[in-house]
Amino acid sequence: MKKLHYLFFFCYFPALLYGQNKDVNKTVASLTTKISISSKGEKLALLDSLSKVILRIDTYDYDPVARETLDLALKLDSLDLFALGLSNYIYRKTNVDGVPGKGLEVYNQYSSNLKRINSKKLKAKIYIEHGFSHFISGNIDSSFYYYNTTAKYAQEAQDDYLLADAKVCLGEAYAKQGDFTEASQNLQEAAIAFRALKDTSKLIYVKKNITLLYVQSGFFGEAEKEIKESIQLSELIKDYRRVAVFNFFAAVEADRKGDQTERIRLLKIATTNSDKSKYDLFNKFRFLSALSIAYAENDSISKAKEVLNLIDQKQELMSPELNLRNRIYYVDAVKHIAQKTGKLTQARDYGEQSLAINTDRKAFEETEKAALFLSQVYQELGNEKKAFKNYRIHTAIKDSITSAQKTRSLAYYQTLYETEKKDSKIKEQESNLQVLEAQSKIRNQWFLTGGIIAVLLFIVFFVRNRYKRKIEKQKAVEKLRTKISADLHDDVGSLLTGLSMQSEILGKNAPEDIKPKLERVSELSRNAMLKMRDAVWVMDARKDNWQSLIDRINEFAVEHLGAKELTYNLKHTNPSNEEEIEGLTRQHLYLIVKEAITNI
């Protein structure tokens, strides 16, 4: 039975792979044949190899291979291979097949075996993929838990690459919540890490998220810089998929500036580069839809229809899940063509679909555009009430995005729709209330700004006044030091000098038994004078410079080493002669040198 299973597998895949890379076909065929005649460890290794070959190719039925690989790995207690296989399986369902719900199911089915895995690095790989499945499914709070767990395990495993990946995911989650500060911090940390790791591909991916964050937060100048650098990096490594993505972003910026010629040119470049990427059907669909809309909005209906035909052809190549994922782009393309060709009822129906899908996705900018489109269609249909209702939705969301930088746009968006459910009538006074609220906000901002300026001025005045008092106090201390040193020199110094001289004179005519005592008094007086000179020198604030210290050391050396006929050479480097030195430091340095000379 197993052989029949693999024979079916061997025959089924070539049919799916028509037009794909011939080398991949050969590899798959070879591995499938070997698997059918292998067992246990060898079979597990071959299954693992096959699952890795077809991991990113959406035309292969990945599930039977992945499940058999995981089950056999558990049976053979090959836990590392099981962990990698589970991580890849969740990745496949979310990122390639576009069905994150299936990724969550896969995790739940095998999660009871995670406690058997010892490797923190491998656990981190599973958690980050599972967290992304939650993120794509709209379970943002759950994604935070798994992303933070990933970061924890990555740090414990000292895996900088995985930690950077976790930072990227956290940045995306914070951006989804509208927290610009946390999103920017995590993404910038990831960019720094990938630069250090020299992973250009990952760096480009991070820059894509930073670009989106800047655009959503209204920093269009910064977004353009990121787009230009990212295009250069993508072209450098010939990553045509990302070249296409960033040209698409550039086209969005061109549309924002009103440059429709540049918008269409960049979208054509995006679709051309997307065609060079073999397996990127999702973005090809998205770029073609955007190009069709651009043609329709610029009255090139025939070209818009041509592109729409290409979209219809590509839909046939996709799985039902991918068609559902791309439904919004197709709906947007059709509704614009319908409006431009006068099919207003069709435009209205597709417009309502677009608004509902984007509202459900919590895609605020897209919801704002969908509401504006519906407002225009209802205006053409003569339904003023619904036209104004949708225009109100458009302006409210647009104002929220612009003023709050999307930090509170989710709450605003929910409040807006809750209010509209309760109140079906739009009163004229609401516009006046909005004006009053705006004026009140401006007054509050001015008051807050004035308060901040007043506090800053007080701080500056306080610090300046405190510094001034400190300087004045320092000058007073220096003046006192100088006065004390002068008084010691003039008063006590003269007394010691007189005492020394008197004792020497008396010693000449004194009896022999008194002479030693008078000589002792004279010697003590001279020593006291020397210590007095040192004390005066230390006390004198005018001597707080390097030149004074050097002169003093030289004077002491001449007096003591010279008297002993010992030659010496005094050298000093770096400090300027006039450079100030703290008095206590000057004293310590002098005493150290004195001690050294005395010891010599």
Coordinates of C-alpha atoms in Angstrom, one line a residue, residues 172-562:
E172 CA 4.9 44.6 13.0
A173 CA 2.5 43.7 15.8
Y174 CA 3.0 47.1 17.5
A175 CA 2.5 48.9 14.2
K176 CA -0.8 47.0 13.8
Q177 CA -1.9 48.3 17.2
G178 CA -0.9 51.8 16.2
D179 CA 2.0 52.1 18.7
F180 CA 4.5 54.0 16.5
T181 CA 7.2 54.4 19.3
E182 CA 7.4 50.6 20.2
A183 CA 7.1 49.6 16.5
S184 CA 9.9 51.9 15.4
Q185 CA 12.2 50.9 18.2
N186 CA 11.9 47.2 17.6
L187 CA 12.2 47.6 13.8
Q188 CA 15.3 49.9 14.1
E189 CA 16.9 47.4 16.5
A190 CA 16.3 44.6 14.0
A191 CA 17.8 46.7 11.2
I192 CA 20.9 47.3 13.2
A193 CA 21.2 43.6 14.0
F194 CA 20.8 42.5 10.4
R195 CA 23.4 45.0 9.2
A196 CA 25.8 43.6 11.7
L197 CA 24.9 40.0 10.6
K198 CA 25.4 41.2 6.9
D199 CA 22.0 39.7 5.9
T200 CA 20.9 42.1 3.1
S201 CA 17.8 40.2 2.3
K202 CA 16.5 40.4 5.9
L203 CA 17.6 44.0 6.1
I204 CA 15.5 44.8 3.1
Y205 CA 12.5 43.1 4.7
V206 CA 12.9 45.2 7.8
K207 CA 13.1 48.3 5.7
K208 CA 9.8 47.4 4.0
N209 CA 8.2 47.4 7.4
I210 CA 9.8 50.6 8.4
T211 CA 8.6 52.2 5.2
L212 CA 5.0 51.0 5.9
L213 CA 5.3 52.4 9.4
Y214 CA 6.5 55.8 8.1
V215 CA 3.7 55.9 5.5
Q216 CA 1.0 55.0 8.0
S217 CA 2.3 57.6 10.5
G218 CA 2.5 60.4 7.9
F219 CA 6.3 60.6 7.6
F220 CA 6.4 60.5 3.8
G221 CA 9.8 62.1 3.4
E222 CA 11.4 59.4 5.5
A223 CA 9.4 56.7 3.7
E224 CA 10.8 57.9 0.3
K225 CA 14.4 57.7 1.6
E226 CA 13.8 54.1 2.8
I227 CA 12.2 53.1 -0.5
K228 CA 15.1 54.4 -2.6
E229 CA 17.7 52.7 -0.4
S230 CA 15.7 49.5 -0.4
I231 CA 15.4 49.4 -4.2
Q232 CA 19.1 49.8 -4.5
L233 CA 19.8 47.0 -2.0
S234 CA 17.2 44.7 -3.7
E235 CA 18.7 45.3 -7.2
L236 CA 22.2 44.7 -5.7
I237 CA 21.3 41.1 -4.7
K238 CA 18.9 40.7 -7.7
D239 CA 15.9 40.1 -5.4
Y240 CA 13.3 40.9 -8.1
R241 CA 10.4 40.2 -5.7
R242 CA 11.4 43.0 -3.4
V243 CA 12.4 45.3 -6.2
A244 CA 8.8 44.9 -7.3
V245 CA 7.4 45.5 -3.8
F246 CA 9.4 48.7 -3.3
N247 CA 8.5 50.0 -6.7
F248 CA 4.9 49.4 -5.7
F249 CA 5.5 51.5 -2.6
A250 CA 7.0 54.2 -4.7
A251 CA 4.0 54.1 -7.0
V252 CA 1.7 54.7 -3.9
E253 CA 3.9 57.7 -3.0
A254 CA 3.6 59.0 -6.6
D255 CA -0.2 58.7 -6.4
R256 CA -0.2 60.6 -3.1
K257 CA 1.7 63.4 -4.8
G258 CA -0.7 63.4 -7.8
D259 CA 2.0 62.3 -10.3
Q260 CA -0.1 59.7 -12.2
T261 CA 2.4 59.2 -15.0
E262 CA 5.1 58.2 -12.5
R263 CA 2.6 56.1 -10.7
I264 CA 1.8 54.0 -13.8
R265 CA 5.5 53.8 -14.8
L266 CA 6.4 52.4 -11.3
L267 CA 3.5 49.9 -11.3
K268 CA 4.6 48.6 -14.7
I269 CA 8.1 48.2 -13.3
A270 CA 6.7 46.4 -10.3
T271 CA 4.7 43.9 -12.4
T272 CA 7.7 43.3 -14.7
N273 CA 10.0 42.5 -11.7
S274 CA 7.3 40.4 -10.1
D275 CA 7.2 38.3 -13.3
K276 CA 10.9 37.5 -12.8
S277 CA 10.0 35.9 -9.4
K278 CA 8.9 32.4 -10.0
Y279 CA 6.5 31.7 -7.1
D280 CA 5.2 35.1 -6.1
L281 CA 1.6 34.9 -7.3
F282 CA 0.2 36.9 -4.4
N283 CA 2.1 40.1 -5.2
K284 CA 1.7 39.7 -9.0
F285 CA -2.1 39.7 -8.4
R286 CA -1.8 42.8 -6.2
F287 CA 0.4 44.7 -8.6
L288 CA -1.8 44.0 -11.6
S289 CA -4.9 45.1 -9.7
A290 CA -3.2 48.3 -8.7
L291 CA -2.1 48.9 -12.4
S292 CA -5.7 48.3 -13.6
I293 CA -7.0 50.8 -11.1
A294 CA -4.4 53.4 -12.1
Y295 CA -5.4 53.0 -15.8
A296 CA -9.1 53.3 -14.9
E297 CA -8.6 56.4 -12.7
N298 CA -6.7 58.0 -15.6
D299 CA -9.3 57.2 -18.2
S300 CA -7.4 54.5 -20.0
I301 CA -10.3 52.0 -19.8
S302 CA -9.1 49.7 -22.6
K303 CA -5.7 49.2 -20.8
A304 CA -7.5 48.7 -17.5
K305 CA -9.6 46.0 -19.0
E306 CA -6.6 44.3 -20.6
V307 CA -4.9 44.2 -17.2
L308 CA -8.1 42.9 -15.6
N309 CA -8.1 40.0 -18.1
L310 CA -4.6 39.1 -17.0
I311 CA -5.9 39.1 -13.4
D312 CA -8.7 36.7 -14.4
Q313 CA -6.2 34.4 -16.0
K314 CA -4.0 34.3 -12.9
Q315 CA -6.9 33.6 -10.7
E316 CA -7.2 30.2 -12.3
L317 CA -3.6 29.4 -11.2
M318 CA -4.4 30.0 -7.6
S319 CA -5.8 27.9 -4.8
P320 CA -9.2 28.9 -3.4
E321 CA -7.5 30.3 -0.3
L322 CA -5.2 32.6 -2.3
N323 CA -8.2 33.7 -4.4
L324 CA -10.0 34.7 -1.2
R325 CA -6.8 36.5 0.0
N326 CA -6.6 38.5 -3.2
R327 CA -10.4 39.1 -3.4
I328 CA -10.1 42.7 -2.2
Y329 CA -7.6 43.6 -5.0
Y330 CA -9.8 42.1 -7.7
V331 CA -12.9 43.8 -6.2
D332 CA -11.2 47.2 -6.2
A333 CA -10.1 46.8 -9.9
V334 CA -13.6 45.8 -11.1
K335 CA -15.4 48.6 -9.2
H336 CA -13.2 51.3 -10.7
I337 CA -13.7 50.0 -14.2
A338 CA -17.5 49.7 -13.6
Q339 CA -17.6 53.3 -12.4
K340 CA -15.7 54.7 -15.4
T341 CA -17.8 52.7 -17.9
G342 CA -21.1 54.0 -16.3
K343 CA -22.1 50.7 -14.7
L344 CA -23.0 52.4 -11.5
T345 CA -25.1 49.6 -9.9
Q346 CA -22.2 47.2 -10.4
A347 CA -19.7 49.8 -9.1
R348 CA -22.0 50.3 -6.0
D349 CA -22.2 46.5 -5.3
Y350 CA -18.4 46.0 -5.6
G351 CA -17.8 49.2 -3.6
E352 CA -19.9 47.9 -0.7
Q353 CA -18.0 44.6 -0.9
S354 CA -14.7 46.5 -0.7
L355 CA -15.8 48.6 2.3
A356 CA -17.0 45.5 4.1
I357 CA -13.8 43.5 3.5
N358 CA -11.5 46.4 4.5
T359 CA -13.6 47.2 7.6
D360 CA -13.3 43.5 8.6
R361 CA -9.6 43.6 8.0
K362 CA -9.3 46.9 10.1
A363 CA -7.4 48.3 7.1
F364 CA -8.0 52.0 7.9
E365 CA -6.5 53.7 4.8
E366 CA -8.2 51.2 2.5
T367 CA -11.5 51.7 4.3
E368 CA -11.2 55.4 4.0
K369 CA -10.6 55.1 0.2
A370 CA -13.5 52.6 -0.1
A371 CA -15.8 55.0 1.7
L372 CA -14.8 57.9 -0.6
F373 CA -15.4 55.7 -3.7
L374 CA -18.9 54.7 -2.5
S375 CA -19.7 58.4 -1.7
Q376 CA -18.8 59.3 -5.3
V377 CA -20.9 56.4 -6.7
Y378 CA -23.9 57.2 -4.6
Q379 CA -23.6 60.9 -5.6
E380 CA -23.8 59.8 -9.3
L381 CA -26.8 57.6 -8.5
G382 CA -28.5 60.5 -6.8
N383 CA -28.6 59.0 -3.3
E384 CA -27.5 62.1 -1.4
K385 CA -28.0 60.6 2.1
K386 CA -25.8 57.5 1.5
A387 CA -23.3 59.7 -0.4
F388 CA -22.9 62.0 2.6
K389 CA -22.9 59.1 5.1
N390 CA -19.9 57.4 3.3
Y391 CA -18.2 60.8 2.8
R392 CA -18.5 61.3 6.6
I393 CA -16.8 57.9 7.1
H394 CA -14.1 58.9 4.7
T395 CA -13.3 62.3 6.3
A396 CA -13.5 60.9 9.9
I397 CA -11.0 58.1 9.3
K398 CA -8.7 60.4 7.3
D399 CA -8.7 63.0 10.0
S400 CA -8.0 60.4 12.6
I401 CA -5.1 59.0 10.7
T402 CA -3.6 62.4 10.0
S403 CA -4.0 63.9 13.5
A404 CA -3.2 60.9 15.7
Q405 CA -0.6 59.3 13.5
K406 CA -2.6 56.1 13.8
T407 CA -1.8 55.7 17.5
R408 CA -5.4 55.8 18.4
S409 CA -7.0 55.1 15.1
L410 CA -8.4 51.7 16.0
A411 CA -10.4 53.1 18.9
Y412 CA -11.5 56.0 16.8
Y413 CA -12.6 53.7 14.0
Q414 CA -14.6 51.4 16.3
T415 CA -16.2 54.4 18.0
L416 CA -17.1 55.9 14.6
Y417 CA -19.0 52.8 13.5
E418 CA -20.7 52.2 16.9
T419 CA -22.0 55.8 16.7
E420 CA -23.3 55.3 13.2
K421 CA -25.2 52.2 14.3
K422 CA -27.0 54.1 17.0
D423 CA -27.6 57.3 15.0
S424 CA -28.8 57.0 11.5
K425 CA -29.4 60.7 11.1
I426 CA -26.6 63.1 10.4
K427 CA -27.2 66.4 12.0
E428 CA -25.9 69.6 10.5
Q429 CA -24.7 70.8 13.9
E430 CA -22.1 67.9 14.1
S431 CA -19.8 69.8 11.7
N432 CA -20.0 72.9 13.9
L433 CA -19.1 70.7 16.9
Q434 CA -16.1 69.3 15.1
V435 CA -14.9 72.9 14.4
L436 CA -15.3 73.8 18.1
E437 CA -13.5 70.7 19.1
A438 CA -10.6 71.5 16.8
Q439 CA -10.4 75.0 18.1
S440 CA -10.5 73.7 21.7
K441 CA -7.6 71.3 20.8
I442 CA -5.6 74.2 19.4
R443 CA -6.2 76.2 22.6
N444 CA -5.2 73.3 24.7
Q445 CA -2.1 72.8 22.6
W446 CA -1.1 76.4 23.0
F447 CA -1.7 76.3 26.7
L448 CA 0.4 73.1 27.0
T449 CA 3.1 74.6 24.9
G450 CA 3.2 77.7 27.0
G451 CA 3.3 75.7 30.2
I452 CA 6.2 73.6 28.9
I453 CA 8.1 76.8 27.8
A454 CA 7.5 78.3 31.3
V455 CA 8.8 75.2 33.0
L456 CA 11.9 75.2 30.7
L457 CA 12.6 78.8 31.4
F458 CA 12.3 78.2 35.2
I459 CA 14.7 75.3 34.9
V460 CA 17.2 77.4 32.9
F461 CA 16.9 80.3 35.4
F462 CA 17.3 77.9 38.4
V463 CA 20.3 76.1 36.9
R464 CA 21.9 79.4 35.8
N465 CA 21.4 81.1 39.2
R466 CA 22.7 78.0 41.0
Y467 CA 25.8 77.9 38.8
K468 CA 26.3 81.6 39.4
R469 CA 26.2 81.2 43.2
K470 CA 28.6 78.3 42.9
I471 CA 31.1 80.4 40.9
E472 CA 30.7 83.3 43.4
K473 CA 31.3 80.9 46.3
Q474 CA 34.3 79.4 44.6
K475 CA 35.8 82.9 44.0
A476 CA 35.2 83.8 47.7
V477 CA 37.0 80.6 48.8
E478 CA 39.9 81.4 46.5
K479 CA 40.1 85.0 47.8
L480 CA 40.1 83.7 51.4
R481 CA 42.8 81.2 50.6
T482 CA 45.0 83.9 49.1
K483 CA 44.5 86.2 52.1
I484 CA 45.3 83.5 54.6
S485 CA 48.4 82.5 52.7
A486 CA 49.5 86.2 52.5
D487 CA 48.9 86.7 56.3
L488 CA 50.8 83.5 57.1
H489 CA 53.7 84.6 54.9
D490 CA 53.8 88.2 56.3
D491 CA 53.1 87.6 60.0
V492 CA 54.0 84.1 61.0
G493 CA 56.8 83.9 58.4
S494 CA 58.5 87.1 59.7
L495 CA 58.2 85.8 63.4
L496 CA 59.9 82.5 62.5
T497 CA 62.6 84.3 60.5
G498 CA 63.2 86.6 63.5
L499 CA 63.3 83.6 65.9
S500 CA 65.8 81.8 63.7
M501 CA 68.1 84.8 63.4
Q502 CA 68.0 85.7 67.2
S503 CA 68.8 82.1 68.2
E504 CA 71.8 82.1 65.8
I505 CA 73.1 85.4 67.2
L506 CA 72.7 84.3 70.8
G507 CA 74.4 81.0 70.0
K508 CA 77.6 82.7 69.1
N509 CA 78.2 84.3 72.5
A510 CA 76.4 81.7 74.7
P511 CA 78.1 79.4 77.1
E512 CA 79.1 76.0 75.7
D513 CA 76.3 74.1 77.6
I514 CA 73.6 76.4 76.2
K515 CA 74.8 76.5 72.5
P516 CA 73.3 73.1 71.5
K517 CA 69.9 74.1 72.8
L518 CA 70.0 77.4 70.9
E519 CA 71.2 75.6 67.7
R520 CA 68.2 73.2 68.1
V521 CA 65.9 76.2 68.4
S522 CA 67.4 77.7 65.3
E523 CA 67.0 74.4 63.4
L524 CA 63.4 74.0 64.4
S525 CA 62.7 77.5 63.4
R526 CA 64.2 76.9 59.9
N527 CA 62.1 73.7 59.6
A528 CA 59.0 75.5 60.6
M529 CA 59.8 78.2 58.0
L530 CA 60.1 75.5 55.3
K531 CA 56.8 73.9 56.3
M532 CA 55.3 77.4 56.5
R533 CA 56.4 78.1 52.9
D534 CA 54.8 74.8 51.8
A535 CA 51.6 75.6 53.6
V536 CA 51.5 79.1 52.1
W537 CA 52.2 77.7 48.7
V538 CA 49.4 75.2 49.0
M539 CA 46.9 77.7 50.4
D540 CA 47.6 80.4 47.7
A541 CA 44.8 80.0 45.1
R542 CA 47.0 81.9 42.6
K543 CA 49.3 78.9 42.5
D544 CA 46.6 76.5 41.2
N545 CA 48.3 75.8 37.9
W546 CA 50.8 73.3 36.5
Q547 CA 53.6 75.9 36.1
S548 CA 53.6 76.7 39.8
L549 CA 53.7 73.0 40.7
I550 CA 56.7 72.4 38.3
D551 CA 58.5 75.4 39.7
R552 CA 58.0 74.3 43.3
I553 CA 59.2 70.7 42.5
N554 CA 62.3 72.1 40.8
E555 CA 63.0 74.5 43.7
F556 CA 62.8 71.6 46.2
A557 CA 65.0 69.4 44.0
V558 CA 67.7 72.0 43.7
E559 CA 67.7 72.6 47.4
H560 CA 68.0 69.0 48.4
L561 CA 69.6 67.0 45.5
G562 CA 71.9 69.9 44.5

